[in-house]
Coordinates of C-alpha atoms in Angstrom, one line a residue:
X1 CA 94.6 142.4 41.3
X2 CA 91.4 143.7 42.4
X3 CA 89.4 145.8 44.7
X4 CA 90.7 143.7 47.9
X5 CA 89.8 144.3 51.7
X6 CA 93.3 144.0 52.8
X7 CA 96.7 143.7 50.9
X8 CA 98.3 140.9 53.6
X9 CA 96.4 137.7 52.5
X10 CA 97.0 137.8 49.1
X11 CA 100.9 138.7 49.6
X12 CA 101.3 136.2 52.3
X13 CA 100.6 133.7 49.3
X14 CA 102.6 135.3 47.4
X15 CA 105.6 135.1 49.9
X16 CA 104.5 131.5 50.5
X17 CA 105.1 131.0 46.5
X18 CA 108.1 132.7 46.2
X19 CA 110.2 131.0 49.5
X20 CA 109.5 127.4 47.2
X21 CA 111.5 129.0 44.0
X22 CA 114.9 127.7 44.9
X23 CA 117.0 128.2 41.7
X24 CA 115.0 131.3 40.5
X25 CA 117.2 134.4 40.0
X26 CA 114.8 137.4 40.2
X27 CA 111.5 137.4 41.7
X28 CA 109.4 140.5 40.7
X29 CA 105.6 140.7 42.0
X30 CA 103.4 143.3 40.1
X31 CA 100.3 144.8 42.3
X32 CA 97.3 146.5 40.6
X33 CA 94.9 148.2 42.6
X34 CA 93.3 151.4 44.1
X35 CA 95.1 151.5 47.2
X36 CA 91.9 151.4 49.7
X37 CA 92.7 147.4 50.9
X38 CA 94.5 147.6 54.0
X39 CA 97.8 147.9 54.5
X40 CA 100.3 144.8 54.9
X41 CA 101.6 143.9 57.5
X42 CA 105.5 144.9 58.4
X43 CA 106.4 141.2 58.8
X44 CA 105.1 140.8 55.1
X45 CA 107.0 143.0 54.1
X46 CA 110.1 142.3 55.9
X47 CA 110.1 138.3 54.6
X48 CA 109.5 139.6 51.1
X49 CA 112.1 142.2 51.1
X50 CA 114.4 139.1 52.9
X51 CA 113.5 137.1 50.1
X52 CA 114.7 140.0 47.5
X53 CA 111.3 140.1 46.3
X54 CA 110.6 143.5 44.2
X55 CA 106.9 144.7 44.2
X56 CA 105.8 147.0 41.7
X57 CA 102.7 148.7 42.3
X58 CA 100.2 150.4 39.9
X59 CA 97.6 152.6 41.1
X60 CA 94.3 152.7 39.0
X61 CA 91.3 155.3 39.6
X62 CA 88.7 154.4 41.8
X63 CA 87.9 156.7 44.6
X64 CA 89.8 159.3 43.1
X65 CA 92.8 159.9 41.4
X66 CA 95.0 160.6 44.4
X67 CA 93.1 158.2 46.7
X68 CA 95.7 155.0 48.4
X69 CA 98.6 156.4 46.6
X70 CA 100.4 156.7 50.0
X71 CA 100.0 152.9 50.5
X72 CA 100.9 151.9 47.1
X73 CA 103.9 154.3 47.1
X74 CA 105.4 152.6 50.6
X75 CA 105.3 149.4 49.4
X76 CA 106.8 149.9 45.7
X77 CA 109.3 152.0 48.1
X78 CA 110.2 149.3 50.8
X79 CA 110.8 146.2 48.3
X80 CA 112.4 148.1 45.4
X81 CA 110.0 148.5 43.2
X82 CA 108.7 151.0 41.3
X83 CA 105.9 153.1 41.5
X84 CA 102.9 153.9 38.5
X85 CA 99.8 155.8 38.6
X86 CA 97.5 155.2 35.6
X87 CA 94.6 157.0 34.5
X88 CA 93.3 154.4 31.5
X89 CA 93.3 150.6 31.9
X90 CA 94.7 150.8 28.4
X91 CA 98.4 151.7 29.7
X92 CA 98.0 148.4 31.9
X93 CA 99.8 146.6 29.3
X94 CA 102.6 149.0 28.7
X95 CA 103.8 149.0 32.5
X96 CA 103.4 145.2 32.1
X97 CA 105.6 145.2 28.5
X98 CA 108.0 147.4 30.5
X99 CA 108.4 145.5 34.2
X100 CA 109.0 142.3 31.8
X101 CA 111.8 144.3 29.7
X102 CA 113.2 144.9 33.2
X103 CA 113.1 142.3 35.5
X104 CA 114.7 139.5 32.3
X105 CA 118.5 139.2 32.5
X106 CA 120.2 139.6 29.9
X107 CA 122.5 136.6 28.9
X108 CA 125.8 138.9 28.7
X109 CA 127.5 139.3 32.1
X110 CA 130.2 141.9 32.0
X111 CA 132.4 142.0 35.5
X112 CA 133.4 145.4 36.5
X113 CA 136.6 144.8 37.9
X114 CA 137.6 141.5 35.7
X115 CA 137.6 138.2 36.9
X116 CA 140.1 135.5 36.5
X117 CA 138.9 132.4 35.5
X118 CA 139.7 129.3 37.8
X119 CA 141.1 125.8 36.9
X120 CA 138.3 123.6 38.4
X121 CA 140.5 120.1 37.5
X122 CA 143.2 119.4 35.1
X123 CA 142.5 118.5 31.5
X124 CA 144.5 117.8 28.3
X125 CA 143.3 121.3 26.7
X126 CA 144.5 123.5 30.0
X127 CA 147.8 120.7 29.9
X128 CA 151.0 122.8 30.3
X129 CA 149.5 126.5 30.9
X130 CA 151.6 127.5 33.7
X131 CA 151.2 130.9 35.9
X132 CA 147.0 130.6 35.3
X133 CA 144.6 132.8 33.0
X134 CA 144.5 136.0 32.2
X135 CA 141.2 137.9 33.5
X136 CA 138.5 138.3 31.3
X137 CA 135.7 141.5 31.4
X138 CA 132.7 139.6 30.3
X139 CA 131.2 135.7 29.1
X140 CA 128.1 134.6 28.3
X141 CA 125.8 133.3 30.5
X142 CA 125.2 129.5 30.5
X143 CA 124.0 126.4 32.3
X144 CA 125.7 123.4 32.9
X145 CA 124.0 119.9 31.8
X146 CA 123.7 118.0 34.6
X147 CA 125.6 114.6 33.2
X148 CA 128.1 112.9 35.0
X149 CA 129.8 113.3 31.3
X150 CA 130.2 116.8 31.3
X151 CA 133.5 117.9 32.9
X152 CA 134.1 122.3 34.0
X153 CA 137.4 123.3 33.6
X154 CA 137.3 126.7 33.8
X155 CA 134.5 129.1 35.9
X156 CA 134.5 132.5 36.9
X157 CA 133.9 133.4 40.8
X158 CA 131.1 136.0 39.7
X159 CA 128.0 135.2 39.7
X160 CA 127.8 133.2 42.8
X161 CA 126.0 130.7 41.1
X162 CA 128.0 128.5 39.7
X163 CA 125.9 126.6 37.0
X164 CA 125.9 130.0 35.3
X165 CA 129.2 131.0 35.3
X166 CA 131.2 128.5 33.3
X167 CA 133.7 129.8 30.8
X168 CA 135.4 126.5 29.8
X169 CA 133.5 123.2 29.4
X170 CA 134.0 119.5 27.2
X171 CA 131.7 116.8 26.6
X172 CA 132.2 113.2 25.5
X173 CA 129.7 111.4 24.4
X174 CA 129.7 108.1 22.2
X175 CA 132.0 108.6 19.3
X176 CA 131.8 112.3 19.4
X177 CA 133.2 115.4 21.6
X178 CA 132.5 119.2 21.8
X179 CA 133.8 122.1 23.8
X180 CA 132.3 125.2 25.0
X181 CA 134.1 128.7 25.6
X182 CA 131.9 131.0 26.8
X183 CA 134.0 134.2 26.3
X184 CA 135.6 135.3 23.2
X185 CA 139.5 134.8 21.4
X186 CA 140.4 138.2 22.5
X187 CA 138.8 141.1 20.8
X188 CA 136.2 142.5 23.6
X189 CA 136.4 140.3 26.6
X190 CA 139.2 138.5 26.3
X191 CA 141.8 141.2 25.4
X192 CA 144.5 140.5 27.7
X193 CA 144.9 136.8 26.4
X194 CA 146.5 138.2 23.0
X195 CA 149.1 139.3 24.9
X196 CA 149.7 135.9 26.8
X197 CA 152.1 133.5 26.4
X198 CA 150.1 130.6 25.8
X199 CA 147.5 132.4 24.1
X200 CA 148.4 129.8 20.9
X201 CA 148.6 126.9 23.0
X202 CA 145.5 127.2 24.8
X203 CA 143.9 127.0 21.2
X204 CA 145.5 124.9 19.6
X205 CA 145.4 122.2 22.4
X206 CA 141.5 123.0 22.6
X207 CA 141.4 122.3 18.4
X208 CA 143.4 119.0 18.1
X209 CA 141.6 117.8 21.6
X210 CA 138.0 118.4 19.2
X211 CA 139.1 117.1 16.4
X212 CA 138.6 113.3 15.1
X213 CA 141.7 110.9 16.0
X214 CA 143.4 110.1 13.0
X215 CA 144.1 106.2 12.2
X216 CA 142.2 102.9 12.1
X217 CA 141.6 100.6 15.4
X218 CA 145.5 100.0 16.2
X219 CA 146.2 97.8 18.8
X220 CA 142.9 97.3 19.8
X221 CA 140.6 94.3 18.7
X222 CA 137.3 93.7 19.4
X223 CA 135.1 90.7 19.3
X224 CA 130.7 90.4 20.2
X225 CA 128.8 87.9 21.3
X226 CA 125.1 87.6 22.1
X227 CA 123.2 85.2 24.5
X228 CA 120.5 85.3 26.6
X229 CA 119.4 88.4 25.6
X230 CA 122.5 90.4 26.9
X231 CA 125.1 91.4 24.2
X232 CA 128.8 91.2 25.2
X233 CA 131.5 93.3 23.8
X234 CA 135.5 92.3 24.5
X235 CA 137.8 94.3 23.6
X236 CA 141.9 93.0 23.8
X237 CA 144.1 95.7 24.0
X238 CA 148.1 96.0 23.3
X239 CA 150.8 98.4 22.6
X240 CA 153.4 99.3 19.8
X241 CA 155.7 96.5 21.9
X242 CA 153.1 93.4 21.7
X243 CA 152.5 94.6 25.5
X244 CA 149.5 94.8 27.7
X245 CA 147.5 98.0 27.9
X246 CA 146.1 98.0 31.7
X247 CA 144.1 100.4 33.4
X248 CA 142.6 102.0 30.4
X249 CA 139.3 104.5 30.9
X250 CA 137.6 103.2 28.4
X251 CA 133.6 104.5 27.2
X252 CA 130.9 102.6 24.6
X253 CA 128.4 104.2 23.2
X254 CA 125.0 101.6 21.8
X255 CA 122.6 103.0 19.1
X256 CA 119.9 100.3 19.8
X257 CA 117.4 99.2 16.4
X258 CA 114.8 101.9 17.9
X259 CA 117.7 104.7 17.5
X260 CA 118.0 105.5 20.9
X261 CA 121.5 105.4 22.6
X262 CA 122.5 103.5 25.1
X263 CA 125.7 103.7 27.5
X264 CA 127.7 100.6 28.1
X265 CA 130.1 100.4 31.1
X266 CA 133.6 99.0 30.3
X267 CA 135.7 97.0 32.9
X268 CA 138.8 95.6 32.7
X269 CA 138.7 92.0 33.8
X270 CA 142.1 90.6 32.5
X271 CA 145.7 91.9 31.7
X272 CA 145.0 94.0 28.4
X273 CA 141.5 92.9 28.3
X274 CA 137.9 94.8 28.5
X275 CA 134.6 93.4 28.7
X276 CA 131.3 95.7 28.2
X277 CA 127.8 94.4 28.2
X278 CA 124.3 96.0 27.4
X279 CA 121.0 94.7 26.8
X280 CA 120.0 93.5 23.1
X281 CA 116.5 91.9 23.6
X282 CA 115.2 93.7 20.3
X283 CA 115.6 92.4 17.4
X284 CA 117.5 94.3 14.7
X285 CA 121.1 96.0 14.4
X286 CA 123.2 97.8 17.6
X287 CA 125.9 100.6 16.6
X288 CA 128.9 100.0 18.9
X289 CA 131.1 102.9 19.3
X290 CA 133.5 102.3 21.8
X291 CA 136.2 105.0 23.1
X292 CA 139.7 103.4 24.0
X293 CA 140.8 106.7 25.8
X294 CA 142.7 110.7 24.9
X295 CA 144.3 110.0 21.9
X296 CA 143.1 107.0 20.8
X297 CA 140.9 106.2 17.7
X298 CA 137.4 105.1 18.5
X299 CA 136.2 101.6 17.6
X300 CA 132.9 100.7 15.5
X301 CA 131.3 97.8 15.5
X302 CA 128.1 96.4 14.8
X303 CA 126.2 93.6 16.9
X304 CA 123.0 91.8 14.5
X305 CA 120.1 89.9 16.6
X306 CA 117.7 87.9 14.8
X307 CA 114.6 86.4 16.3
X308 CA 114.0 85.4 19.6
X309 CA 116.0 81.9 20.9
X310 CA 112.5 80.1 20.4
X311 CA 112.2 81.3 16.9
X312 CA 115.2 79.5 15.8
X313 CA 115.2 76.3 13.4
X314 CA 118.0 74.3 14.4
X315 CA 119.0 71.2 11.8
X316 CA 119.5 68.2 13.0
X317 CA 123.7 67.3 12.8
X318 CA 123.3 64.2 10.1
X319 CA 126.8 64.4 9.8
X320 CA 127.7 64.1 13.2
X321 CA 124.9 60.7 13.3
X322 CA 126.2 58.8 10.6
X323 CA 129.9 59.3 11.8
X324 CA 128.6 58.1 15.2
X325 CA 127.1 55.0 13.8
X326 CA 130.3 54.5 12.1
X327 CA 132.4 53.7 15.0
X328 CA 134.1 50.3 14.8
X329 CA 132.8 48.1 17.4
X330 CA 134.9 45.1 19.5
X331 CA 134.2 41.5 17.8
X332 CA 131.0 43.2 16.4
X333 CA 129.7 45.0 13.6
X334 CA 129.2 48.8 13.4
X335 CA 126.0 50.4 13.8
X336 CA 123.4 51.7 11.4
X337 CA 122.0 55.0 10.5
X338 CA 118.5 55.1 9.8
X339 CA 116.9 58.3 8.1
X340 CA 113.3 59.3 8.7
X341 CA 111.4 61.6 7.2
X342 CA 107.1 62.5 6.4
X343 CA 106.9 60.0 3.7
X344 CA 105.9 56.4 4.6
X345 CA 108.6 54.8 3.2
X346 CA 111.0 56.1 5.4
X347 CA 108.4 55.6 8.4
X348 CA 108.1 52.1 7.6
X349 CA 111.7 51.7 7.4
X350 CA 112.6 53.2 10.7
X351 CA 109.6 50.8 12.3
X352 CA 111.3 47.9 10.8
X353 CA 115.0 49.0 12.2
X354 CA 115.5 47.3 15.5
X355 CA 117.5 49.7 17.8
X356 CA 118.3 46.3 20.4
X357 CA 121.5 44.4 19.2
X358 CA 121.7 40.8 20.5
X359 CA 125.1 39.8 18.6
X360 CA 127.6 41.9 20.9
X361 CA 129.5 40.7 23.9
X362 CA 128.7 41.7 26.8
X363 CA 130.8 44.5 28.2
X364 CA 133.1 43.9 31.3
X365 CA 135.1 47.4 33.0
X366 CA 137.2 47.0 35.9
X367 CA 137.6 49.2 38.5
X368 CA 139.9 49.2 41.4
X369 CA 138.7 48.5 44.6
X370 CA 141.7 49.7 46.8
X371 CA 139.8 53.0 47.8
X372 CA 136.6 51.2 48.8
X373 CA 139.3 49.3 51.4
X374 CA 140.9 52.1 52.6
X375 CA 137.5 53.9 53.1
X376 CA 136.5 50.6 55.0
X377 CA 139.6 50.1 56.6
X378 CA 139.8 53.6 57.9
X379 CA 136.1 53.2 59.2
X380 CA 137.2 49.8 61.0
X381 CA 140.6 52.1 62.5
X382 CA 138.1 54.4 63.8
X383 CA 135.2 51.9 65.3
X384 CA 138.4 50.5 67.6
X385 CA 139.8 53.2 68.2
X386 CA 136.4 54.7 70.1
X387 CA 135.3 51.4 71.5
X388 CA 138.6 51.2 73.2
X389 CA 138.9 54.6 74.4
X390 CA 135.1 55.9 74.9
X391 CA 132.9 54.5 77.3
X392 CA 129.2 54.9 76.7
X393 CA 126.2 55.0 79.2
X394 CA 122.9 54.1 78.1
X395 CA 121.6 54.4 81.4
X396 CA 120.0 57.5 80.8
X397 CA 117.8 56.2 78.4
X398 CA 115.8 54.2 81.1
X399 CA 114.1 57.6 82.4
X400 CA 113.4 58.1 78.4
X401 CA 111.7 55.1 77.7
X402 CA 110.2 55.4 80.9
X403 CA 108.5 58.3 80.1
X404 CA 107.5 57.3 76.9
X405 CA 105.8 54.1 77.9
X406 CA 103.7 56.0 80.0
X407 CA 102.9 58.6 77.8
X408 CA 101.6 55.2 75.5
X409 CA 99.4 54.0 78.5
X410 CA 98.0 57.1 79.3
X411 CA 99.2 56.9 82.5
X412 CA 100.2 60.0 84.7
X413 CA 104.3 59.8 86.1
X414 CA 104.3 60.8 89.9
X415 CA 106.4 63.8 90.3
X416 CA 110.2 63.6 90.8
X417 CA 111.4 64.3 94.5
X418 CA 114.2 66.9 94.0
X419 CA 117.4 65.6 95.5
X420 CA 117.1 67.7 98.7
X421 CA 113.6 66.5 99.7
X422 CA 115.0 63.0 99.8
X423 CA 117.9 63.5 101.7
X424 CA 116.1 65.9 104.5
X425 CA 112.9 63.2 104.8
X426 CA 116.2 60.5 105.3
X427 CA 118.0 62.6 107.7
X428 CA 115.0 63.0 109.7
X429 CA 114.5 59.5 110.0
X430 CA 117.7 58.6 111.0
X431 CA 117.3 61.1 114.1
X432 CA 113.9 59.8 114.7
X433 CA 115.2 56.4 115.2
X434 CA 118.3 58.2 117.3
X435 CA 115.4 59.7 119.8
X436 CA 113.5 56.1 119.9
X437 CA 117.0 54.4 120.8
X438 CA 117.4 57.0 123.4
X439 CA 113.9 56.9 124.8
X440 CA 114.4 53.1 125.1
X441 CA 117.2 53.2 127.2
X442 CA 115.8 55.8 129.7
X443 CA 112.6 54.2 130.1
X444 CA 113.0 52.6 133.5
X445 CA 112.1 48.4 133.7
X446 CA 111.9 46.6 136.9
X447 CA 113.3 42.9 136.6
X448 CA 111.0 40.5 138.2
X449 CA 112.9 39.4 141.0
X450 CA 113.2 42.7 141.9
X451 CA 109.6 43.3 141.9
X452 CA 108.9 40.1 144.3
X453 CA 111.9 40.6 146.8
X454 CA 109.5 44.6 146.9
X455 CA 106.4 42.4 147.5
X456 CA 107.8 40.4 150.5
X457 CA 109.6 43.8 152.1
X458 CA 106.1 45.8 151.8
X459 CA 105.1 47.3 155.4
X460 CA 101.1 46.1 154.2
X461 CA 102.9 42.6 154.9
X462 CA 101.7 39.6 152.9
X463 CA 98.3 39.7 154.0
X464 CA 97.4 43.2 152.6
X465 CA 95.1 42.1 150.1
X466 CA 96.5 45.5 148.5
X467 CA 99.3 44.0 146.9
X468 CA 99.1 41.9 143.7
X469 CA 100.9 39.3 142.7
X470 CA 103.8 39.8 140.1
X471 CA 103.0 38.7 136.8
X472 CA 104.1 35.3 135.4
X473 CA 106.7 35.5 132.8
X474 CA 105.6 33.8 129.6
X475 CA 108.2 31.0 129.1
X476 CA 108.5 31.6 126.1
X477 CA 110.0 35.5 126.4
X478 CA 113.7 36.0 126.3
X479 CA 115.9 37.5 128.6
X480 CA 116.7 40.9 128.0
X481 CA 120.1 41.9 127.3
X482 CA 121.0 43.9 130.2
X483 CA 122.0 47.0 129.1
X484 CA 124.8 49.9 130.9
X485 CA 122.4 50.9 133.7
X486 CA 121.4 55.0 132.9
X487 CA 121.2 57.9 135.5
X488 CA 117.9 57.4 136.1
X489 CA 118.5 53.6 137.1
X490 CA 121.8 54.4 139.0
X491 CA 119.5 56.5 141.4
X492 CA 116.6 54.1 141.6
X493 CA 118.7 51.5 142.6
X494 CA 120.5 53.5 145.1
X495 CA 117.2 54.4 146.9
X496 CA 116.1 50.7 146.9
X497 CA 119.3 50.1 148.5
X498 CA 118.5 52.6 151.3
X499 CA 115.2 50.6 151.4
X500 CA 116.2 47.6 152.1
X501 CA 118.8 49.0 154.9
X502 CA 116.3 50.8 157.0
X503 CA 114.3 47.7 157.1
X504 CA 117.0 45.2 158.2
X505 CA 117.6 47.7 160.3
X506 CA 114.4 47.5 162.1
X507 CA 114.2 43.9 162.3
X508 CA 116.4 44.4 164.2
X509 CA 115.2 46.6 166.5
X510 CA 111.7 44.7 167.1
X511 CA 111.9 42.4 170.4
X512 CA 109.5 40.3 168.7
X513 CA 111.8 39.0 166.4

């Protein structure tokens, strides 16, 4: 509405406004204007014609009579629409009586060809109708309450949507029940059911299905009880034959003090007996209605709550006193009652009662004491049983208490040595000592005689101020252990034997000797 540079923007929203209507079953636009904006775009158009949008367009004077009415005409033309031209503002409200006239559905919906209704699920109206409905050429338009309570037993394929096309619905709620046919008994719509053979039972199965069971409670008792704010129905249930009544569906219906109604679920928690429960924190009366099943008589109850649990005046049990202090005693008197009360008489005889009897024996029980000795004995089994057969090591509690008497003395704990350290730092000193051995028993030692007899054999003779004079032996050294001469000896010893040849040899020789 208005003179606008250009139709897209304002239609854009439009489509924008329209995509988030998700139930709604005609959408109708209505554009009023002199046709100079722009034109829309194509893609605008396309969405809203997607959409099943309509646009009606109205053309008022501005520019001219005739001026824009080729863009108003295309777009009326391309979603549907329709197309007005006015020449008074005062028609505005005619076209606008007239679009609304159009565009609302009416609430009759009459198929052309019939439709056959469909059995959604099986119910005790429909019970026995064999060989389906008859068709039906029109119904009225409806929507389904969404409660899980509601049950749909008969729809009609057209219209698509299916919360509008209900023909045959029931719904129980509390004490009451009511059914819905949305076509008629056969004198427009539903023609072709006078005909049928079940025309009579269909309606008079949907009839004694509505009406009000017939009878008082039967076989069904109920009981209430309230506590801790929660009130608790039971309900027992039996047949004609004294017999259990299992897997009953069973519904209860609450009309709390404030008159609103409450559901309370059933369960079965025994043979033949159902237990429902629902909150009764206000005070004041609760309607129980409570629906044994299809056939079945409903049962009424009422459940009365007084005052809150802390507004209750509970009396003290005199009775039950007095016939406490009554009870005989053993080789003793019984005991006394003593009533109080506000007054000081009775004040001054309670102070004067003495609640401490000194006149009674004392009281002696005996208990046996063979379970203490098998719990003892058993213990004792046990102990020698695992001293025998388990052998404990305390040893590792050293390195424990190690380390905790040094945590006390603040004094650092050298680091542990793994395992393999200490045996690699052992095994190389064992082959340390192995080399020393060795080195010992190649290391070449002359003997002292052998060192003189060298001395006196010389070629410097004994004069050659050269040689030195062997050391002394202290007297107090020890022999050595001679040892299994080594290569190295084997060979000294062989040249000192060619020594001492060549010079016998030329001792020999000399004519001096």
């Amino acid at each position: 509405i208005g003179d606008m540079p250009e139709f897209d923007p304002a239609m854009k929203m439009a489509e924008i406004a329209f995509a988030n209507l998700q139930n709604a079953s005609i959408k109708h636009m209505i554009i009023i204007s002199d046709g100079d904006p722009t034109p829309p775009a194509t893609s605008t158009i396309k969405r809203l014609v997607k959409q099943g949008v309509k646009v009606t367009t109205v053309t008022v004077p501005s520019h001219g009579i005739n001026s824009g009415n080729s863009t108003m005409q295309k777009i009326a033309n391309q979603t549907g629409g329709k197309y007005y031209v006015v020449k008074s503002a005062k028609a505005l409200p005619k076209i606008y009586q007239r679009e609304v006239r159009r565009v609302v559905r009416s609430l009759i919906y009459e198929p052309d060809p019939p439709v056959q209704p469909a059995i959604i699920q099986q119910h005790e109206i429909i019970q026995g109708l064999e060989g389906g409905i008859p068709p039906i050429s029109g119904f009225v338009l409806t929507s389904v309450k969404e409660n899980p309570l509601v049950e749909v037993i008969l729809r009609s394929s057209r219209p698509p949507n299916e919360k509008n096309s209900t023909i045959l619905a029931t719904w129980t709620y509390g004490a009451g029940k009511s059914a819905v046919l949305t076509t008629d008994v056969g004198q427009r719509w539903a023609n072709r059911w006078t005909d049928w053979e079940n025309y009579d039972k269909l309606f008079s199965q949907l009839v004694r299905w509505s009406m009000r069971p017939t009878g008082d409670q039967g076989d069904f008792s109920i009981a209430t009880n309230v506590r801790d704010g929660k009130a608790q129905v039971i309900i027992n249930a039996l047949d004609e034959n004294d017999q259990f009544i299992n897997e009953q569906s069973m519904t209860g219906t609450v009309v709390a003090p404030d008159m609103k109604s409450l559901t309370m679920p059933i369960e079965q928690i025994a043979p033949g007996r159902y237990v429902g429960e629902f909150s009764a924190e206000m005070a004041g009366s609760y309607l129980v209605v409570v629906n044994p099943g299809s056939g079945q008589a409903a049962i009424r109850t009422g459940v009365n709550v007084g005052y809150s649990a802390e507004y209750q005046d509970n009396a003290t049990n005199v009775a039950l006193l007095k016939s406490l202090a009554k009870m005989p005693v053993k080789d003793g008197p019984a005991g006394q009652f003593v009533e109080t009360g506000l007054d000081s008489s009775k004040r001054e005889e309670l102070l004067n009662a003495n609640p401490f009897r000194r006149d009674l024996k004392p009281v002696i029980s005996n208990q046996p004491i063979w379970p203490w000795l098998v719990l003892v004995g058993s213990c004792l089994f046990f102990a020698d049983v695992f001293v025998r057969r388990v052998q404990i090591d305390f040893l590792w509690l050293l390195p424990l208490w190690a380390k905790v008497w040094d945590r006390v003395l603040g004094r650092e704990r050298a680091v542990a040595v793994p395992e393999t350290m200490s045996r690699l730092r052992s095994r190389k000193q064992e082959i340390g000592e192995q080399i020393e051995s060795r080195r010992d028993k190649a290391r070449f030692v002359v003997p002292p005689e052998t060192e003189e007899s060298a001395q006196a054999v010389s070629p410097a003779g004994p004069s050659d101020p050269v040689a030195k004079r062997p050391e002394s032996r202290a007297p107090d050294e020890k022999p050595e252990i001679a040892a299994e001469p080594s290569y190295t000896e084997r060979l000294l010893k062989a040249k000192r034997q060619v020594w001492d040849d060549q010079q016998q040899k030329k001792k020999k020789d000399d004519p001096r000797e």
